[in-house]
Coordinates of C-alpha atoms and ligand atoms in Angstrom, one line a residue:
X715 CA -25.8 -48.2 2.6
X716 CA -28.7 -46.3 1.2
X717 CA -28.7 -43.3 -0.9
X718 CA -30.7 -40.6 0.8
X719 CA -33.0 -38.7 -1.5
X720 CA -31.6 -35.2 -1.6
X721 CA -30.8 -34.1 -5.1
X722 CA -33.2 -31.8 -7.0
X723 CA -32.4 -33.3 -10.4
X724 CA -33.6 -36.8 -9.4
X725 CA -37.1 -37.8 -10.5
X726 CA -39.8 -37.4 -7.8
X727 CA -37.9 -34.8 -5.7
X728 CA -40.5 -32.1 -6.2
X729 CA -43.4 -34.3 -5.5
X730 CA -41.9 -35.3 -2.2
X731 CA -40.7 -31.8 -1.4
X732 CA -44.0 -30.2 -2.0
X733 CA -45.9 -32.5 0.3
X734 CA -44.0 -31.4 3.4
X735 CA -40.8 -29.4 3.7
X736 CA -40.2 -30.6 7.2
X737 CA -40.1 -34.3 6.5
X738 CA -37.0 -36.1 7.9
X739 CA -34.1 -36.5 5.4
X740 CA -34.3 -40.3 5.4
X741 CA -38.1 -40.6 4.9
X742 CA -37.5 -41.6 1.3
X743 CA -34.8 -44.0 0.2
X744 CA -33.7 -44.8 -3.3
X745 CA -33.0 -48.4 -4.0
X746 CA -29.4 -48.5 -5.2
X747 CA -30.1 -51.5 -7.4
X748 CA -33.4 -50.7 -9.3
X749 CA -33.6 -46.9 -8.6
X750 CA -37.1 -47.2 -7.1
X751 CA -38.1 -44.5 -4.6
X752 CA -39.1 -46.2 -1.4
X753 CA -40.9 -45.0 1.7
X754 CA -38.6 -45.8 4.6
X755 CA -41.2 -47.1 6.9
X756 CA -42.6 -49.4 4.3
X757 CA -39.0 -50.6 3.6
X758 CA -38.6 -51.3 7.3
X759 CA -41.8 -53.3 7.4
X760 CA -40.4 -55.3 4.5
X761 CA -37.3 -56.2 6.6
X762 CA -35.3 -53.6 4.6
X763 CA -35.7 -55.6 1.4
X764 CA -36.8 -53.6 -1.8
X765 CA -40.3 -54.7 -2.7
X766 CA -39.6 -54.1 -6.4
X767 CA -36.3 -55.9 -7.0
X768 CA -35.7 -57.8 -3.7
X769 CA -32.4 -55.9 -3.1
X770 CA -31.4 -56.7 0.5
X771 CA -30.3 -53.4 2.1
X772 CA -27.5 -53.6 4.6
X773 CA -28.5 -53.8 8.3
X774 CA -26.8 -52.5 11.4
X775 CA -25.8 -55.2 13.9
X776 CA -28.6 -54.3 16.3
X777 CA -31.2 -54.2 13.5
X778 CA -30.0 -57.7 12.4
X779 CA -30.2 -59.0 16.0
X780 CA -33.7 -57.6 16.3
X781 CA -34.7 -59.5 13.1
X782 CA -33.1 -62.8 14.1
X783 CA -33.4 -63.2 17.8
X784 CA -36.6 -63.9 19.8
X785 CA -38.0 -60.6 21.3
X786 CA -36.1 -59.4 24.3
X787 CA -33.9 -62.5 24.3
X788 CA -30.6 -60.8 23.4
X789 CA -28.1 -60.1 26.1
X790 CA -24.9 -58.4 25.1
X791 CA -21.5 -59.5 26.4
X792 CA -18.0 -58.1 26.2
X793 CA -19.1 -54.6 25.2
X794 CA -16.5 -53.2 27.6
X795 CA -13.7 -54.2 25.3
X796 CA -12.2 -51.1 23.5
X797 CA -10.0 -51.0 20.5
X798 CA -6.6 -49.1 20.9
X799 CA -4.2 -47.7 18.4
X800 CA -1.2 -49.9 19.2
X801 CA 0.8 -48.9 16.1
X802 CA 0.2 -45.1 16.2
X803 CA -1.3 -45.5 12.7
X804 CA -2.5 -42.6 10.6
X805 CA -3.9 -42.6 7.0
X806 CA -4.5 -39.5 4.8
X807 CA -3.5 -37.3 7.7
X808 CA -6.1 -38.8 10.0
X809 CA -5.0 -40.7 13.2
X810 CA -6.6 -44.1 13.7
X811 CA -7.4 -43.1 17.3
X812 CA -9.4 -40.1 16.0
X813 CA -11.1 -42.2 13.4
X814 CA -12.1 -44.7 16.1
X815 CA -13.5 -42.0 18.3
X816 CA -15.5 -40.4 15.4
X817 CA -16.8 -43.8 14.3
X818 CA -17.8 -44.7 17.8
X819 CA -19.7 -41.4 18.2
X820 CA -21.4 -41.9 14.8
X821 CA -22.5 -45.6 15.3
X822 CA -22.9 -45.7 19.0
X823 CA -20.8 -48.9 19.0
X824 CA -17.3 -49.5 20.5
X825 CA -16.2 -52.0 17.9
X826 CA -17.5 -53.5 14.6
X827 CA -18.4 -56.8 16.4
X828 CA -21.4 -57.2 18.7
X829 CA -21.6 -60.4 20.8
X830 CA -24.2 -61.8 23.1
X831 CA -26.5 -64.6 24.0
X832 CA -30.0 -64.9 22.5
X833 CA -32.7 -67.4 21.6
X834 CA -33.9 -68.1 18.0
X835 CA -37.2 -69.9 17.8
X836 CA -36.6 -70.8 21.5
X837 CA -33.1 -72.3 20.7
X838 CA -30.3 -70.8 22.8
X839 CA -27.4 -69.5 20.8
X840 CA -24.4 -67.2 21.0
X841 CA -24.6 -64.5 18.4
X842 CA -21.6 -62.7 16.9
X843 CA -22.7 -59.9 14.5
X844 CA -20.6 -57.5 12.4
X845 CA -21.7 -53.9 11.9
X846 CA -20.5 -52.7 8.5
X847 CA -20.9 -49.1 9.4
X848 CA -18.0 -49.4 11.8
X849 CA -15.0 -49.0 9.5
X850 CA -16.4 -51.3 6.9
X851 CA -17.0 -54.1 9.5
X852 CA -13.2 -54.7 9.4
X853 CA -11.6 -57.4 11.6
X854 CA -9.0 -56.1 14.1
X855 CA -7.8 -57.1 17.6
X856 CA -11.0 -56.5 19.6
X857 CA -13.2 -57.9 16.9
X858 CA -11.2 -61.1 17.0
X859 CA -11.0 -61.2 20.8
X860 CA -14.8 -60.8 21.1
X861 CA -15.3 -63.7 18.6
X862 CA -12.9 -65.9 20.6
X863 CA -14.8 -65.0 23.8
X864 CA -18.1 -65.7 22.0
X865 CA -16.7 -69.3 21.3
X866 CA -15.6 -69.6 25.0
X867 CA -19.0 -68.5 26.2
X868 CA -20.7 -71.0 23.9
X869 CA -18.5 -73.8 25.1
X870 CA -19.2 -72.9 28.7
X871 CA -23.0 -73.1 28.2
X872 CA -23.0 -75.8 25.5
X873 CA -24.6 -73.4 23.0
X874 CA -24.1 -73.2 19.2
X875 CA -22.6 -70.0 17.7
X876 CA -24.3 -68.0 14.9
X877 CA -21.9 -65.5 13.2
X878 CA -23.4 -62.9 10.9
X879 CA -20.7 -61.2 8.9
X880 CA -20.6 -58.0 6.7
X881 CA -17.0 -57.0 6.3
X882 CA -14.4 -55.5 4.0
X883 CA -11.8 -57.8 5.5
X884 CA -8.9 -57.2 7.9
X885 CA -8.4 -53.6 9.2
X886 CA -5.3 -52.1 7.8
X887 CA -5.0 -49.6 10.8
X888 CA -3.9 -52.5 13.1
X889 CA -1.6 -54.1 10.5
X890 CA -0.3 -57.5 11.5
X891 CA -2.5 -57.5 14.7
X892 CA -5.5 -57.6 12.3
X893 CA -4.1 -60.4 10.2
X894 CA -3.4 -62.5 13.3
X895 CA -7.1 -62.6 14.0
X896 CA -7.6 -64.9 11.0
X897 CA -5.6 -67.7 12.7
X898 CA -6.9 -66.8 16.2
X899 CA -10.6 -66.9 15.3
X900 CA -10.3 -70.0 13.1
X901 CA -8.5 -71.9 15.9
X902 CA -11.2 -70.9 18.3
X903 CA -13.9 -72.3 16.0
X904 CA -11.8 -75.5 15.6
X905 CA -12.1 -75.9 19.4
X906 CA -15.8 -75.3 19.2
X907 CA -16.0 -78.1 16.6
X908 CA -14.0 -80.5 18.8
X909 CA -16.4 -79.8 21.6
X910 CA -19.2 -81.0 19.3
X911 CA -20.9 -77.6 19.1
X912 CA -22.1 -76.2 15.8
X913 CA -21.2 -73.0 14.1
X914 CA -23.7 -71.5 11.6
X915 CA -22.4 -68.6 9.5
X916 CA -24.6 -66.1 7.7
X917 CA -22.7 -64.2 5.1
X918 CA -24.3 -60.8 4.1
X919 CA -23.3 -58.1 1.7
X920 CA -20.3 -57.7 1.5
X921 CA -18.2 -60.5 2.9
X922 CA -14.6 -60.1 1.7
X923 CA -10.9 -60.5 2.5
X924 CA -9.6 -61.9 5.8
X925 CA -13.1 -62.5 7.1
X926 CA -14.2 -64.7 4.2
X927 CA -10.7 -66.3 4.3
X928 CA -11.0 -67.3 8.0
X929 CA -13.8 -68.1 10.5
X930 CA -16.9 -67.6 8.5
X931 CA -16.1 -70.1 5.7
X932 CA -15.1 -72.9 8.2
X933 CA -18.6 -73.1 9.6
X934 CA -20.7 -76.2 9.7
X935 CA -23.5 -74.5 7.7
X936 CA -22.8 -71.5 5.6
X937 CA -25.8 -69.4 4.5
X938 CA -25.7 -66.4 2.1
X939 CA -28.2 -63.6 1.8
X940 CA -29.5 -63.2 -1.8
X941 CA -27.3 -61.0 -3.9
X942 CA -24.6 -60.7 -1.3
X943 CA -21.0 -60.1 -2.6
X944 CA -18.9 -62.9 -1.2
X945 CA -15.2 -63.4 -2.1
X946 CA -11.6 -62.7 -1.1
X947 CA -10.5 -59.8 -3.4
X948 CA -13.3 -57.7 -5.0
X949 CA -14.3 -58.3 -8.7
X950 CA -12.5 -55.2 -10.0
X951 CA -9.2 -56.2 -8.5
X952 CA -9.5 -59.7 -9.9
X953 CA -10.4 -58.4 -13.4
X954 CA -7.4 -56.0 -13.3
X955 CA -5.0 -58.7 -12.1
X956 CA -6.1 -61.5 -14.4
X957 CA -7.1 -59.3 -17.3
X958 CA -10.1 -61.5 -17.9
X959 CA -13.8 -60.6 -18.1
X960 CA -15.5 -62.2 -15.1
X961 CA -18.7 -64.2 -15.6
X962 CA -22.1 -62.7 -14.9
X963 CA -23.1 -62.7 -11.3
X964 CA -19.5 -63.6 -10.2
X965 CA -19.0 -63.7 -6.4
X966 CA -22.7 -63.3 -5.6
X967 CA -24.2 -65.6 -2.9
X968 CA -26.0 -67.5 -5.8
X969 CA -22.8 -68.0 -7.7
X970 CA -21.1 -69.2 -4.5
X971 CA -23.9 -71.7 -3.9
X972 CA -23.7 -73.0 -7.5
X973 CA -20.0 -73.5 -7.1
X974 CA -20.2 -75.3 -3.7
X975 CA -18.7 -72.5 -1.5
X976 CA -21.8 -72.1 0.6
X977 CA -24.7 -74.4 1.5
X978 CA -27.9 -72.2 1.2
X979 CA -29.1 -68.9 -0.1
X980 CA -32.0 -67.8 2.2
X981 CA -34.2 -64.7 1.7
X982 CA -34.2 -62.4 4.8
X983 CA -37.8 -63.0 5.7
X984 CA -37.1 -66.8 6.0
X985 CA -33.8 -66.5 7.9
X986 CA -35.2 -66.7 11.4
X987 CA -37.2 -69.8 10.7
X988 CA -34.5 -71.5 8.7
X989 CA -31.7 -70.8 11.2
X990 CA -34.1 -71.8 14.1
X991 CA -34.8 -75.1 12.3
X992 CA -31.1 -75.7 11.8
X993 CA -30.4 -75.1 15.5
X994 CA -33.2 -77.5 16.3
X995 CA -31.7 -80.2 14.1
X996 CA -28.3 -79.8 15.9
X997 CA -29.9 -79.7 19.4
X998 CA -31.9 -82.8 18.8
X999 CA -35.3 -81.2 18.9
X1000 CA -35.5 -81.8 15.1
X1001 CA -38.1 -80.2 12.9
X1002 CA -37.2 -79.9 9.3
X1003 CA -39.6 -77.7 7.3
X1004 CA -37.2 -76.7 4.6
Ligands
ZN876 ZN1 -34.9 -52.2 -5.8

């Protein structure tokens, strides 16, 4: 996500190093887009958006929930569901089961999908948020199951669903079981639609493969974060396959908006208000500021 400032040859290192040798490693962060050196606390105060170039840094699922949900309103559900290695899969000499265990230790999460109930601007909602740090936010059996249960929970209470996705697509370690989640989740959201309950999808950087090709692009309202990469295959694969130069800004949220794939591009600091207003429109307590 962010490049930590460690290397001596990078500009500014000495200035930082000389101030205090005991400062934590992540105190300074280099913006991967404009190269600006940013003070981490200042970046956090700015919702993890670069003040110089507006690059939206990736967020963990819980940081995202803290930004979107009303304070103390989030209650997690289905966190007991644990992924398993049904295929005995290994890649580059590493077993999937070991990879899962190390990722779980590193992230403190059991899966890439975090589900719960919350309120946004006082509107009740079921939240389903992907954490990209967990194996690239890839969709596999438990990810899909938690999404389906999120829909069931929403239908039980009559709540809308807000999905927030940041994913590389389907998880290869679970093979066909991962691909099946595309149909399973899309069918669940079709049921939600038939029940007259809305699905709002927020697509953040990056949103690719089986996730873009399933539940998050069948939502009633699709919002992109500025600059987010949104597509099926990545731009390099497309360029290699078609042997054509892709247009400037291809597959960014702005490009998708211009070509009718999504409905809105909303800067991070306006997300809570915009989503809150959308939920109010759907619930009948209409107040349209945007
Ligand atoms: Zn920047």
